[in-house]
Coordinates of C-alpha atoms and ligand atoms in Angstrom, one line a residue:
Chain J
X253 CA -76.4 25.8 -2.9
X254 CA -76.8 29.7 -1.9
X255 CA -79.3 31.3 0.6
X256 CA -81.2 32.4 -2.2
X257 CA -82.4 29.0 -2.9
X258 CA -84.3 27.0 -0.8
X259 CA -82.8 25.6 2.3
X260 CA -84.1 23.9 5.5
X261 CA -81.8 25.3 7.5
X262 CA -82.4 29.1 9.2
X263 CA -80.9 32.1 7.0
X264 CA -78.0 32.2 9.7
X265 CA -77.2 28.5 9.4
X266 CA -77.6 28.7 5.8
X267 CA -74.7 31.8 5.7
X268 CA -72.6 29.7 8.3
X269 CA -72.6 26.6 6.1
X270 CA -72.2 28.5 2.9
X271 CA -68.8 29.9 4.6
X272 CA -67.6 26.8 6.0
X273 CA -67.2 24.7 2.6
X274 CA -65.2 27.3 1.5
X275 CA -62.9 27.3 4.6
X276 CA -60.8 23.9 3.5
X277 CA -58.3 23.0 1.0
X278 CA -60.9 20.0 0.7
X279 CA -64.8 21.3 0.3
X280 CA -66.1 17.9 2.1
X281 CA -64.1 19.0 5.2
X282 CA -66.9 20.8 6.1
X283 CA -69.3 17.4 6.2
X284 CA -68.6 16.7 10.0
X285 CA -69.0 20.1 11.8
X286 CA -71.8 20.8 9.5
X287 CA -73.4 17.3 10.2
X288 CA -73.2 18.6 14.3
X289 CA -74.1 22.3 13.8
X290 CA -77.1 20.9 11.6
X291 CA -78.1 18.6 14.3
X292 CA -77.9 21.5 16.7
X293 CA -80.6 23.2 15.3
X294 CA -82.8 20.7 13.6
X295 CA -83.0 18.4 16.8
X296 CA -81.4 15.4 14.9
X297 CA -80.2 14.1 11.7
X298 CA -82.9 13.9 9.4
X299 CA -83.0 12.5 5.9
X300 CA -83.6 16.4 4.9
X301 CA -80.6 17.7 6.8
X302 CA -78.7 14.6 4.9
X303 CA -80.0 15.6 1.2
X304 CA -79.2 19.4 1.6
X305 CA -75.6 18.8 3.3
X306 CA -74.9 16.5 0.4
X307 CA -76.0 18.5 -2.2
X308 CA -73.8 21.5 -0.6
X309 CA -70.8 19.3 -0.6
X310 CA -71.5 17.6 -3.9
X311 CA -71.6 14.3 -2.8
X312 CA -74.4 11.8 -2.4
X313 CA -76.8 11.6 0.7
X314 CA -75.8 8.1 1.0
X315 CA -72.3 9.0 1.1
X316 CA -73.3 11.7 4.0
X317 CA -75.2 8.8 5.5
X318 CA -72.1 6.2 5.6
X319 CA -70.2 8.8 7.2
X320 CA -72.8 10.0 9.9
X321 CA -73.8 6.6 11.3
X322 CA -70.0 6.4 12.5
X323 CA -70.5 9.1 14.8
X324 CA -71.6 8.7 18.0
X325 CA -72.9 12.2 18.7
X326 CA -75.2 11.9 15.5
X327 CA -78.6 10.8 16.2
X328 CA -81.1 9.9 13.7
X329 CA -84.6 10.5 15.7
X330 CA -85.0 13.3 17.8
X331 CA -83.9 13.6 21.4
X332 CA -85.1 15.5 24.3
X333 CA -85.1 19.4 24.5
X334 CA -82.2 18.6 26.9
X335 CA -80.0 15.1 26.2
X336 CA -79.0 14.4 29.2
X337 CA -75.5 12.3 29.2
X338 CA -74.5 10.5 31.9
X339 CA -70.6 8.8 31.9
X340 CA -70.7 5.7 33.3
X341 CA -66.6 5.1 32.1
X342 CA -63.5 4.1 34.7
X343 CA -63.4 7.2 36.6
X344 CA -67.1 7.9 36.9
X345 CA -68.0 4.6 37.7
X346 CA -66.0 4.2 40.5
X347 CA -67.2 7.6 42.1
X348 CA -70.5 6.9 41.5
X349 CA -71.6 7.0 37.7
X350 CA -73.8 4.3 37.6
X351 CA -75.5 5.4 40.8
X352 CA -76.0 8.5 39.2
X353 CA -77.4 7.1 36.1
X354 CA -79.7 4.9 38.0
X355 CA -81.1 8.0 40.3
X356 CA -81.9 9.7 36.7
X357 CA -83.6 6.5 35.1
X358 CA -85.9 6.7 38.4
X359 CA -86.2 10.7 38.3
X360 CA -87.1 10.8 34.5
X361 CA -88.7 7.5 34.7
X362 CA -87.0 6.3 31.1
X363 CA -84.2 4.3 30.5
X364 CA -81.3 4.6 28.3
X365 CA -82.0 6.6 24.9
X366 CA -85.2 7.2 26.4
X367 CA -87.1 10.8 25.7
X368 CA -89.7 11.6 28.6
X369 CA -93.5 12.0 27.6
X370 CA -93.5 16.0 27.7
X371 CA -90.3 15.8 25.4
X372 CA -88.2 17.9 27.6
X373 CA -85.7 15.1 28.7
X374 CA -84.1 12.3 27.0
X375 CA -81.4 10.3 28.8
X376 CA -78.0 8.7 27.5
X377 CA -75.6 6.4 29.0
X378 CA -72.2 7.5 27.3
X379 CA -68.5 6.9 27.0
X380 CA -66.0 8.9 28.9
X381 CA -66.4 12.6 28.2
X382 CA -63.3 13.8 29.6
X383 CA -63.8 15.1 32.7
X384 CA -62.4 12.0 35.1
X385 CA -60.9 14.2 37.6
X386 CA -64.2 16.2 38.4
X387 CA -66.5 12.6 38.4
X388 CA -69.0 11.7 38.9
X389 CA -70.3 13.6 36.0
X390 CA -73.0 14.3 33.5
X391 CA -73.4 16.6 29.9
X392 CA -76.7 18.1 29.6
X393 CA -76.6 19.2 25.8
X394 CA -73.3 20.8 25.8
X395 CA -73.1 21.6 29.5
X396 CA -71.2 19.5 31.6
X397 CA -72.4 18.9 35.3
X398 CA -69.6 17.3 37.3
X399 CA -68.8 16.3 41.4
X400 CA -72.6 15.5 41.2
X401 CA -74.7 13.6 44.1
X402 CA -78.1 12.7 43.6
X403 CA -79.2 16.2 45.4
X404 CA -76.9 18.0 42.5
X405 CA -78.5 16.0 40.2
X406 CA -82.2 16.9 41.4
X407 CA -80.8 20.8 41.4
X408 CA -79.7 20.3 37.6
X409 CA -83.0 18.6 37.0
X410 CA -85.0 21.3 38.5
X411 CA -83.1 24.1 36.7
X412 CA -83.4 22.6 33.2
X413 CA -87.8 22.1 34.1
X414 CA -87.8 25.5 34.4
X415 CA -85.8 26.4 31.7
X416 CA -88.0 24.4 29.2
X417 CA -91.5 25.8 30.9
X418 CA -90.4 29.3 30.6
X419 CA -88.9 28.7 26.7
X420 CA -91.5 25.6 25.6
X421 CA -90.4 22.2 25.2
X422 CA -89.1 22.2 21.6
Chain P
X12 CA -66.7 24.2 35.9
X13 CA -63.7 22.4 36.5
X14 CA -62.0 22.8 39.9
X15 CA -58.2 23.5 39.8
X16 CA -56.0 22.0 42.4
X17 CA -52.4 22.3 43.4
X18 CA -49.8 20.9 45.4
X19 CA -46.1 22.3 46.2
X20 CA -44.6 19.7 44.7
X21 CA -45.7 21.1 41.3
X22 CA -43.5 22.6 39.0
X23 CA -45.8 24.7 37.0
X24 CA -44.5 25.4 33.2
X25 CA -48.0 24.5 31.2
X26 CA -50.1 25.5 33.7
X27 CA -48.1 28.6 35.1
X28 CA -51.2 30.5 32.9
X29 CA -54.1 28.5 34.4
X30 CA -56.5 30.5 36.2
X31 CA -55.3 33.5 35.4
X32 CA -57.8 34.7 32.6
X33 CA -55.3 33.9 29.5
X34 CA -58.2 33.3 27.4
X35 CA -58.1 36.5 26.8
X36 CA -55.6 37.7 24.3
X37 CA -54.6 40.8 26.4
X38 CA -54.0 39.1 29.1
X39 CA -52.4 36.5 27.9
X40 CA -49.8 39.1 25.8
X41 CA -48.9 40.8 29.4
X42 CA -48.5 37.3 30.8
X43 CA -45.4 37.3 28.2
X44 CA -47.1 35.3 25.4
X45 CA -46.5 35.4 22.1
X46 CA -42.4 36.3 22.7
X47 CA -41.4 32.4 21.7
X48 CA -43.3 32.8 18.6
X49 CA -41.5 36.0 17.7
X50 CA -38.3 34.2 19.1
X51 CA -39.1 31.4 16.4
X52 CA -40.0 33.5 13.7
X53 CA -36.8 35.2 13.6
X54 CA -34.2 32.1 14.6
X55 CA -35.9 29.6 11.8
X56 CA -36.8 26.2 11.5
X57 CA -33.4 24.8 11.9
X58 CA -32.9 26.4 15.6
X59 CA -36.7 25.4 16.8
X60 CA -35.7 21.8 16.0
X61 CA -32.8 21.8 17.9
X62 CA -34.3 23.3 20.9
X63 CA -36.9 20.9 20.5
X64 CA -34.9 17.6 20.3
X65 CA -32.3 19.3 23.2
X66 CA -35.7 19.5 25.3
X67 CA -36.1 15.7 25.3
X68 CA -40.3 16.6 25.1
X69 CA -41.9 13.2 24.4
X70 CA -45.4 13.0 22.7
X71 CA -48.0 13.5 26.0
X72 CA -50.6 11.7 23.5
X73 CA -49.7 8.5 24.8
X74 CA -46.7 6.9 22.7
X75 CA -44.2 9.4 23.9
X76 CA -42.4 9.7 20.6
X77 CA -39.6 12.5 21.0
X78 CA -41.3 15.6 19.5
X79 CA -38.4 17.2 17.9
X80 CA -37.4 13.9 15.9
X81 CA -41.0 14.0 14.6
X82 CA -40.3 17.3 13.2
X83 CA -37.1 16.6 11.7
X84 CA -38.9 13.5 9.6
X85 CA -41.0 16.0 7.6
X86 CA -39.1 16.7 4.2
X87 CA -38.0 19.9 3.7
X88 CA -39.4 20.0 0.2
X89 CA -42.7 18.8 -0.8
X90 CA -45.1 19.4 -3.9
X91 CA -48.1 19.4 -1.6
X92 CA -48.8 21.4 1.1
X93 CA -47.6 20.5 4.6
X94 CA -49.9 20.3 7.5
X95 CA -49.7 20.3 11.2
X96 CA -52.3 18.8 13.0
X97 CA -53.3 19.5 17.0
X98 CA -55.0 16.4 18.5
X99 CA -57.7 17.1 20.7
X100 CA -59.8 14.2 20.8
X101 CA -58.9 13.4 23.9
X102 CA -61.2 10.7 24.7
X103 CA -58.8 7.8 26.2
X104 CA -61.1 7.0 29.7
X105 CA -58.9 8.9 32.6
X106 CA -57.5 11.6 30.4
X107 CA -59.1 15.3 30.6
X108 CA -55.9 17.3 30.8
X109 CA -56.2 19.1 27.5
X110 CA -60.1 19.8 28.5
X111 CA -58.2 22.4 30.9
X112 CA -55.4 23.3 28.4
X113 CA -58.3 24.5 26.1
X114 CA -60.1 25.9 28.9
X115 CA -57.6 27.7 30.1
X116 CA -54.5 28.7 28.1
X117 CA -55.8 28.0 24.3
X118 CA -53.3 30.7 23.2
X119 CA -50.7 28.5 24.5
X120 CA -51.6 26.0 21.8
X121 CA -52.0 28.1 19.1
X122 CA -48.4 29.4 19.8
X123 CA -47.1 25.9 19.6
X124 CA -49.2 25.2 16.3
X125 CA -48.1 28.4 14.9
X126 CA -44.4 27.4 16.0
X127 CA -44.7 23.8 14.8
X128 CA -45.8 25.1 11.4
X129 CA -42.5 27.3 11.3
X130 CA -40.3 24.6 11.7
X131 CA -42.0 21.9 9.4
X132 CA -42.7 24.8 6.5
X133 CA -46.6 24.4 7.1
X134 CA -48.9 27.0 6.4
X135 CA -51.8 26.0 7.8
X136 CA -52.7 24.3 10.9
X137 CA -55.7 22.5 12.0
X138 CA -56.7 22.0 15.8
X139 CA -59.3 19.2 16.4
X140 CA -61.1 18.9 19.4
X141 CA -63.6 15.9 19.9
X142 CA -67.0 17.3 19.3
X143 CA -68.3 16.8 23.4
X144 CA -66.0 19.9 24.2
X145 CA -67.8 22.5 22.4
X146 CA -67.7 25.0 24.8
X147 CA -64.0 24.7 24.7
X148 CA -64.4 25.0 21.1
X149 CA -65.7 28.3 21.2
X150 CA -63.1 29.1 23.5
X151 CA -60.6 28.4 21.0
X152 CA -62.3 29.8 18.5
X153 CA -62.0 33.2 19.6
X154 CA -58.8 32.6 20.7
X155 CA -57.7 32.1 17.2
X156 CA -60.1 34.9 15.6
X157 CA -58.2 37.0 18.5
X158 CA -54.9 36.0 16.9
X159 CA -56.2 36.6 13.4
X160 CA -57.5 40.5 14.7
X161 CA -54.0 40.7 16.1
X162 CA -51.9 40.1 12.3
X163 CA -50.5 37.0 14.5
X164 CA -52.1 34.5 12.0
X165 CA -52.8 35.3 8.3
X166 CA -50.6 36.0 5.6
X167 CA -47.9 38.2 6.8
X168 CA -47.3 36.8 10.8
X169 CA -46.0 39.2 12.9
X170 CA -45.5 41.8 9.8
X171 CA -43.1 39.2 8.3
X172 CA -43.6 37.9 4.6
X173 CA -44.8 34.1 6.7
X174 CA -48.1 32.9 5.9
X175 CA -49.8 30.8 8.7
X176 CA -53.5 30.1 9.0
X177 CA -55.3 28.2 11.8
X178 CA -58.6 26.6 11.3
X179 CA -60.7 24.7 14.2
X180 CA -62.3 21.5 13.6
X181 CA -64.8 19.7 15.7
X182 CA -65.5 15.8 15.7
X183 CA -68.9 14.5 16.2
X184 CA -68.2 11.5 19.0
X185 CA -65.7 8.5 18.3
X186 CA -62.4 7.7 20.3
X187 CA -60.8 6.1 17.2
X188 CA -60.7 9.7 15.9
X189 CA -57.8 10.1 18.1
X190 CA -55.8 7.6 16.4
X191 CA -53.3 9.9 14.1
X192 CA -54.8 8.5 10.6
X193 CA -58.2 8.6 11.6
X194 CA -58.1 11.7 12.9
X195 CA -56.7 13.2 9.3
X196 CA -59.8 10.7 7.7
X197 CA -62.4 12.2 9.7
X198 CA -60.8 15.7 8.6
X199 CA -61.1 14.7 5.4
X200 CA -65.2 14.2 5.8
X201 CA -65.1 10.9 6.2
X202 CA -65.5 7.8 8.7
X203 CA -62.7 7.8 11.3
X204 CA -61.0 4.5 9.8
X205 CA -57.5 4.3 10.3
X206 CA -54.8 4.0 7.2
X207 CA -52.2 1.5 6.5
X208 CA -48.9 2.6 8.0
X209 CA -46.1 2.9 6.2
X210 CA -46.2 5.4 4.9
X211 CA -46.2 7.9 7.7
X212 CA -47.9 11.0 8.4
X213 CA -44.8 12.9 8.4
X214 CA -44.8 11.9 4.6
X215 CA -48.1 11.4 3.4
X216 CA -50.7 12.8 5.8
X217 CA -53.7 15.0 5.6
X218 CA -54.8 15.4 2.1
X219 CA -52.0 13.3 1.2
X220 CA -49.3 16.2 2.1
X221 CA -46.6 15.7 4.6
X222 CA -48.0 16.3 8.3
X223 CA -47.0 16.6 12.0
X224 CA -49.7 15.4 14.1
X225 CA -49.3 16.1 18.1
X226 CA -51.3 16.3 21.3
X227 CA -52.6 19.4 22.3
X228 CA -50.4 18.7 25.7
X229 CA -47.1 18.3 23.6
X230 CA -48.0 21.9 21.5
X231 CA -48.7 23.8 24.4
X232 CA -45.4 22.7 25.6
X233 CA -43.5 24.2 23.0
X234 CA -43.6 28.0 23.4
X235 CA -42.8 27.3 27.1
X236 CA -39.7 25.4 25.9
X237 CA -38.9 27.9 23.5
X238 CA -39.0 30.7 26.2
X239 CA -37.0 28.7 29.0
X240 CA -34.4 26.9 26.1
X241 CA -34.6 23.1 25.5
X242 CA -31.8 21.9 27.9
X243 CA -33.4 23.8 31.0
X244 CA -36.7 22.2 30.0
X245 CA -35.0 18.8 29.9
X246 CA -33.6 19.4 33.2
X247 CA -36.8 19.0 35.0
X248 CA -37.3 15.8 33.9
X249 CA -35.9 12.4 34.3
X250 CA -33.2 10.8 31.9
X251 CA -34.5 10.7 28.4
X252 CA -37.9 12.1 29.5
X253 CA -37.8 16.0 29.5
X254 CA -39.8 18.4 31.4
X255 CA -43.1 17.8 33.0
X256 CA -46.4 16.4 32.5
X257 CA -50.0 16.9 33.3
X258 CA -51.0 13.9 35.4
X259 CA -54.5 13.8 35.9
X260 CA -55.5 11.8 39.0
X261 CA -59.2 10.1 39.3
X262 CA -61.0 7.4 41.3
X263 CA -60.5 6.6 45.0
X264 CA -58.3 9.6 46.2
X265 CA -59.1 12.4 48.1
X266 CA -58.0 15.4 46.3
X267 CA -58.3 13.9 42.5
X268 CA -57.3 16.5 39.7
X269 CA -54.7 17.5 36.9
X270 CA -51.1 18.6 39.1
X271 CA -48.5 19.2 36.7
X272 CA -45.3 17.2 38.0
X273 CA -41.8 16.5 36.7
X274 CA -41.3 13.5 34.8
X275 CA -40.3 10.3 36.9
X276 CA -42.2 11.7 39.9
X277 CA -42.9 8.6 41.9
X278 CA -46.3 7.1 41.8
X279 CA -46.7 6.1 45.3
X280 CA -46.0 9.7 46.6
X281 CA -48.9 11.0 43.8
X282 CA -51.3 9.1 45.3
X283 CA -50.8 9.3 48.8
X284 CA -49.1 12.8 48.9
X285 CA -49.9 14.6 46.1
X286 CA -53.5 13.7 45.6
X287 CA -54.1 13.1 49.1
X288 CA -54.3 9.4 49.6
X289 CA -57.2 6.9 49.4
X290 CA -60.7 8.3 50.1
X291 CA -62.2 7.2 53.6
X292 CA -58.6 5.8 54.5
X293 CA -59.5 2.5 52.8
X294 CA -56.2 0.4 51.2
X295 CA -55.0 0.8 47.9
X296 CA -55.6 -1.9 45.5
X297 CA -54.7 -1.0 41.9
X298 CA -53.5 1.7 40.0
X299 CA -54.4 2.0 36.2
X300 CA -51.5 4.5 35.3
X301 CA -51.8 6.2 31.9
X302 CA -55.4 6.0 31.1
X303 CA -57.8 3.0 30.8
X304 CA -55.2 1.5 27.9
X305 CA -52.4 0.8 30.4
X306 CA -51.9 -2.5 32.5
X307 CA -53.0 -2.6 36.0
X308 CA -50.2 -2.0 38.5
X309 CA -50.5 -3.5 41.9
X310 CA -49.6 -1.6 45.0
X311 CA -46.3 -3.3 45.5
X312 CA -45.6 -2.4 41.9
X313 CA -45.6 1.3 42.3
X314 CA -43.3 2.0 45.7
X315 CA -40.4 3.1 43.9
X316 CA -41.7 3.5 40.0
X317 CA -41.0 7.2 38.3
X318 CA -43.9 8.3 36.2
X319 CA -41.9 8.4 32.8
X320 CA -42.2 6.3 29.5
X321 CA -39.5 4.1 30.5
X322 CA -39.8 3.3 33.8
X323 CA -43.3 2.8 33.5
X324 CA -42.3 0.3 30.5
X325 CA -40.1 -1.3 32.4
X326 CA -42.8 -1.9 35.3
X327 CA -44.8 -3.7 32.3
X328 CA -47.2 -0.9 31.4
X329 CA -47.1 2.4 29.9
X330 CA -47.1 6.3 30.8
X331 CA -49.9 6.6 28.3
X332 CA -52.1 9.6 28.5
X333 CA -51.1 10.3 31.7
X334 CA -54.9 9.5 33.4
X335 CA -53.9 7.7 36.9
X336 CA -57.0 5.7 38.0
X337 CA -56.5 4.8 41.4
X338 CA -58.9 1.4 42.6
X339 CA -59.6 0.9 46.8
X340 CA -60.1 -2.7 47.7
X341 CA -64.0 -2.5 47.5
X342 CA -63.4 -2.2 43.6
X343 CA -64.5 -6.1 41.7
X344 CA -61.7 -6.4 39.0
X345 CA -63.6 -8.2 36.8
X346 CA -66.4 -5.7 37.2
X347 CA -63.6 -2.9 36.4
X348 CA -62.3 -5.3 33.5
X349 CA -65.7 -5.5 32.1
X350 CA -66.3 -1.9 32.1
X351 CA -62.8 -1.0 30.7
X352 CA -63.6 -3.6 27.7
X353 CA -67.2 -2.5 26.9
X354 CA -65.4 0.9 26.2
X355 CA -63.1 -0.6 23.5
X356 CA -65.5 -2.6 21.9
X357 CA -68.1 0.3 21.8
X358 CA -65.3 2.4 20.0
X359 CA -63.8 -0.4 17.5
X360 CA -64.4 1.2 14.7
X361 CA -64.9 -2.3 12.9
X362 CA -62.4 -2.0 10.0
X363 CA -60.3 -4.9 11.3
X364 CA -61.4 -8.1 12.2
X365 CA -59.3 -9.1 15.1
X366 CA -60.3 -6.1 17.1
X367 CA -63.9 -6.2 15.8
X368 CA -64.4 -9.1 17.0
X369 CA -61.9 -9.5 19.7
X370 CA -63.3 -6.6 21.7
X371 CA -66.7 -8.1 21.3
X372 CA -65.8 -11.8 22.3
X373 CA -64.1 -10.2 25.4
X374 CA -67.0 -8.1 26.4
X375 CA -69.4 -10.9 26.0
X376 CA -67.0 -13.5 28.0
X377 CA -66.7 -10.9 31.0
X378 CA -70.4 -10.2 30.9
X379 CA -70.8 -13.9 31.7
X380 CA -68.4 -14.2 34.1
X381 CA -69.3 -11.0 35.8
X382 CA -72.9 -12.8 36.0
X383 CA -71.4 -15.8 37.5
X384 CA -71.7 -18.4 34.7
X385 CA -68.5 -18.4 33.8
X386 CA -66.1 -21.3 33.7
X387 CA -62.2 -22.2 34.2
X388 CA -62.0 -22.2 30.4
X389 CA -63.4 -18.8 29.7
X390 CA -60.3 -17.4 32.0
X391 CA -57.8 -19.2 29.3
X392 CA -59.9 -18.0 26.4
X393 CA -60.0 -14.5 27.5
X394 CA -56.6 -14.7 27.5
X395 CA -55.6 -16.3 24.2
X396 CA -58.2 -13.8 22.6
X397 CA -56.8 -10.8 23.8
X398 CA -53.4 -12.5 23.5
X399 CA -54.0 -13.1 19.4
X400 CA -55.6 -9.4 18.9
X401 CA -52.1 -7.9 19.8
X402 CA -50.1 -6.6 16.8
X403 CA -52.9 -7.6 14.4
X404 CA -54.4 -4.4 13.3
X405 CA -53.9 -1.3 11.3
X406 CA -54.4 1.2 15.0
X407 CA -53.5 0.0 18.3
X408 CA -56.8 0.2 19.3
X409 CA -57.1 -3.7 19.5
X410 CA -54.0 -3.7 21.4
X411 CA -54.9 -0.6 24.0
X412 CA -58.1 -3.3 24.3
X413 CA -56.2 -6.5 24.7
X414 CA -53.2 -4.9 27.1
X415 CA -55.2 -4.2 29.9
X416 CA -57.3 -7.5 29.6
X417 CA -54.2 -9.5 29.8
X418 CA -52.9 -7.5 33.0
X419 CA -56.6 -7.9 34.4
X420 CA -56.6 -11.6 34.2
X421 CA -52.9 -12.1 34.9
X422 CA -52.5 -10.0 38.3
X423 CA -56.3 -11.1 39.4
X424 CA -56.6 -14.5 38.4
X425 CA -58.0 -15.6 41.9
X426 CA -60.5 -12.9 41.8
X427 CA -62.0 -14.3 38.4
X428 CA -61.7 -18.0 40.0
X429 CA -63.9 -16.7 42.9
X430 CA -66.8 -15.6 40.2
X431 CA -66.9 -19.1 38.8
X432 CA -69.4 -21.4 39.1
X433 CA -72.4 -19.3 39.4
X434 CA -71.0 -17.4 42.9
X435 CA -72.2 -14.2 43.2
X436 CA -69.7 -11.3 42.7
X437 CA -68.6 -10.6 45.9
X438 CA -69.0 -6.8 45.0
X439 CA -72.0 -7.1 42.3
X440 CA -73.8 -3.8 41.5
X441 CA -74.3 -3.0 38.0
X442 CA -73.0 -3.7 34.4
X443 CA -75.7 -5.8 33.0
X444 CA -76.4 -2.5 31.4
X445 CA -75.3 -3.0 27.9
X446 CA -74.5 0.7 26.0
X447 CA -75.8 0.1 22.5
Ligands
FMN231 C1 -57.3 4.6 19.4 C2 -56.3 5.6 19.4 C3 -56.9 6.7 20.1 C4 -56.0 7.8 20.3 N1 -56.4 9.0 21.4 C5 -55.5 9.9 21.0 C6 -56.6 11.3 21.7 O1 -57.6 11.3 22.1 N2 -55.3 12.5 21.4 C7 -54.0 12.3 21.3 O2 -53.7 13.2 21.6 N3 -53.9 10.8 20.8 C8 -54.2 9.6 20.9 N4 -53.8 9.0 20.1 C9 -52.2 9.2 19.8 C10 -52.1 9.5 18.6 O3 -52.6 8.7 17.2 C11 -51.0 10.2 18.0 O4 -49.8 9.1 18.7 C12 -50.5 11.0 18.5 O5 -51.7 12.1 18.6 C13 -49.2 12.0 18.3 O6 -49.1 13.3 19.4 P1 -48.1 13.2 20.4 O7 -46.3 12.7 20.0 O8 -47.8 14.8 20.7 O9 -48.4 12.3 21.5 C14 -54.4 7.9 20.0 C15 -54.4 6.7 19.4 C16 -55.1 5.5 19.6 C17 -54.4 4.2 18.5

């Protein structure tokens, strides 16, 4: 698919994808990056996302779905504008990861995989995110926040809330 | 931003450029960067492999396979293109060392990738980072682009007639993709399911071509080894374990962090001196020495234990990824076992039945146990299940779940028994929260 034909992606992302499929010895190697970058823009891996990626890679949408369902970062329904991912794995658990998770559930009024009514936040308990030596830690979208306390978490939430207020929820 | 720590016992080789702005290519060049690559280009494959063999470097991804030997297994002539694959999936709980390498010294990874390519005769290298490391992927992508702009990558690297290209790839969340053959599947745009071995990647790997796959720390060590010479690097470490290692100390210590220490460094000293001892002056209960898949060690087992692949192996555990997780006396071992197993249950790719079913049953049994509904028979069942998962799967994820479980049950049986007959966990707080 070229950028001239209809694309559900922004012109910038469509152009990026045009280049990405030519980068590898085999076109299909672009699949996982494409799914993640598409999710970054669209908010989730929708049927339309999978259909267009399938067409771009000359594979079936079912094949795309089969692969997408394997990877834990890919989701099939929208999350909040800021997806708060709390690590509770061993190194974080030892330094209060579950307490941070509890605190976030209470502050946001949602549980695991919940989305706040205003769509600003979603919450997720996740496996190790590779910041064990700076535990406990969370990741908000792609940004890490480490060596947390409940007070620090409150500050992090307040900052994102303020950001959402100036930018709009979605 | 991850905090850097320091201790006088450290021998800074791989970390020597940390905190010095070396992600910037000009700064990296000021610090002596790309000299090893130039030298490797001039000296040729045989010299590189000999230096690597002499260095005694063993893979930092977990298994500790000698790197020079691995490179020498790649056939000289191949009809299919050969590849270098850098494993930056870093998902074993307790492990966050590659994180700092990508952040502070991405060009060391690029150099190591080119040198590995020169050694085996590959024209393409892939650097695969876990998807969660987006900010690091951007740093590595920028470093690669800068290396292209300087002519260090491309059709004629450093003005020679040698070609080398690097592609940076993102994952999208999957521990199993860190397993070498599953990583190749993922790079080919598929589900990360392991391949049966043999054939080994050195013969049939990515896109069916001979492939060298190494951990990011292994690769980042390469330019330093060529700069100081293999034998000098070997001399830093212990017998059959060359050089240094980035130990990530986490959990109940006063100064957690990544410390670069000689191979063979005493574990007790690492905890009590380097990492500042146990938080709050409490007592040590147990140590997981090399990432969550390595069997737990008791305080008396670490007294004289040197942290290298052979000594930790002899002590009944593994050096693994070098992620040292320290537990004080407040920890409930049943809870800790449950959290460990929940991870492997969540991450099992489901391809091999012993792993898929085994991790699920272990998690169920441990959940019941932790809630106080366990029976004496459950303890034996947990052990039986774990023993029967071992060695019966395509990849070692099943072993990675079974090994620590056996360690917990054998070394802390009394604590499991204390949970019997509806007795509440003496440390009960969490872990009825199931990850979906
Ligand atoms: C389930 C599983 C996950 C793994 N994850 C990683 C990883 O995240 N990073 C890594 O370097 N090696 C990982 N490994 C080890 C790799 O399969 C492989 O041995 C390693 O990348 C080889 O590099 P090395 O020789 O430099 O250690 C994993 C292995 C298994 C079985």
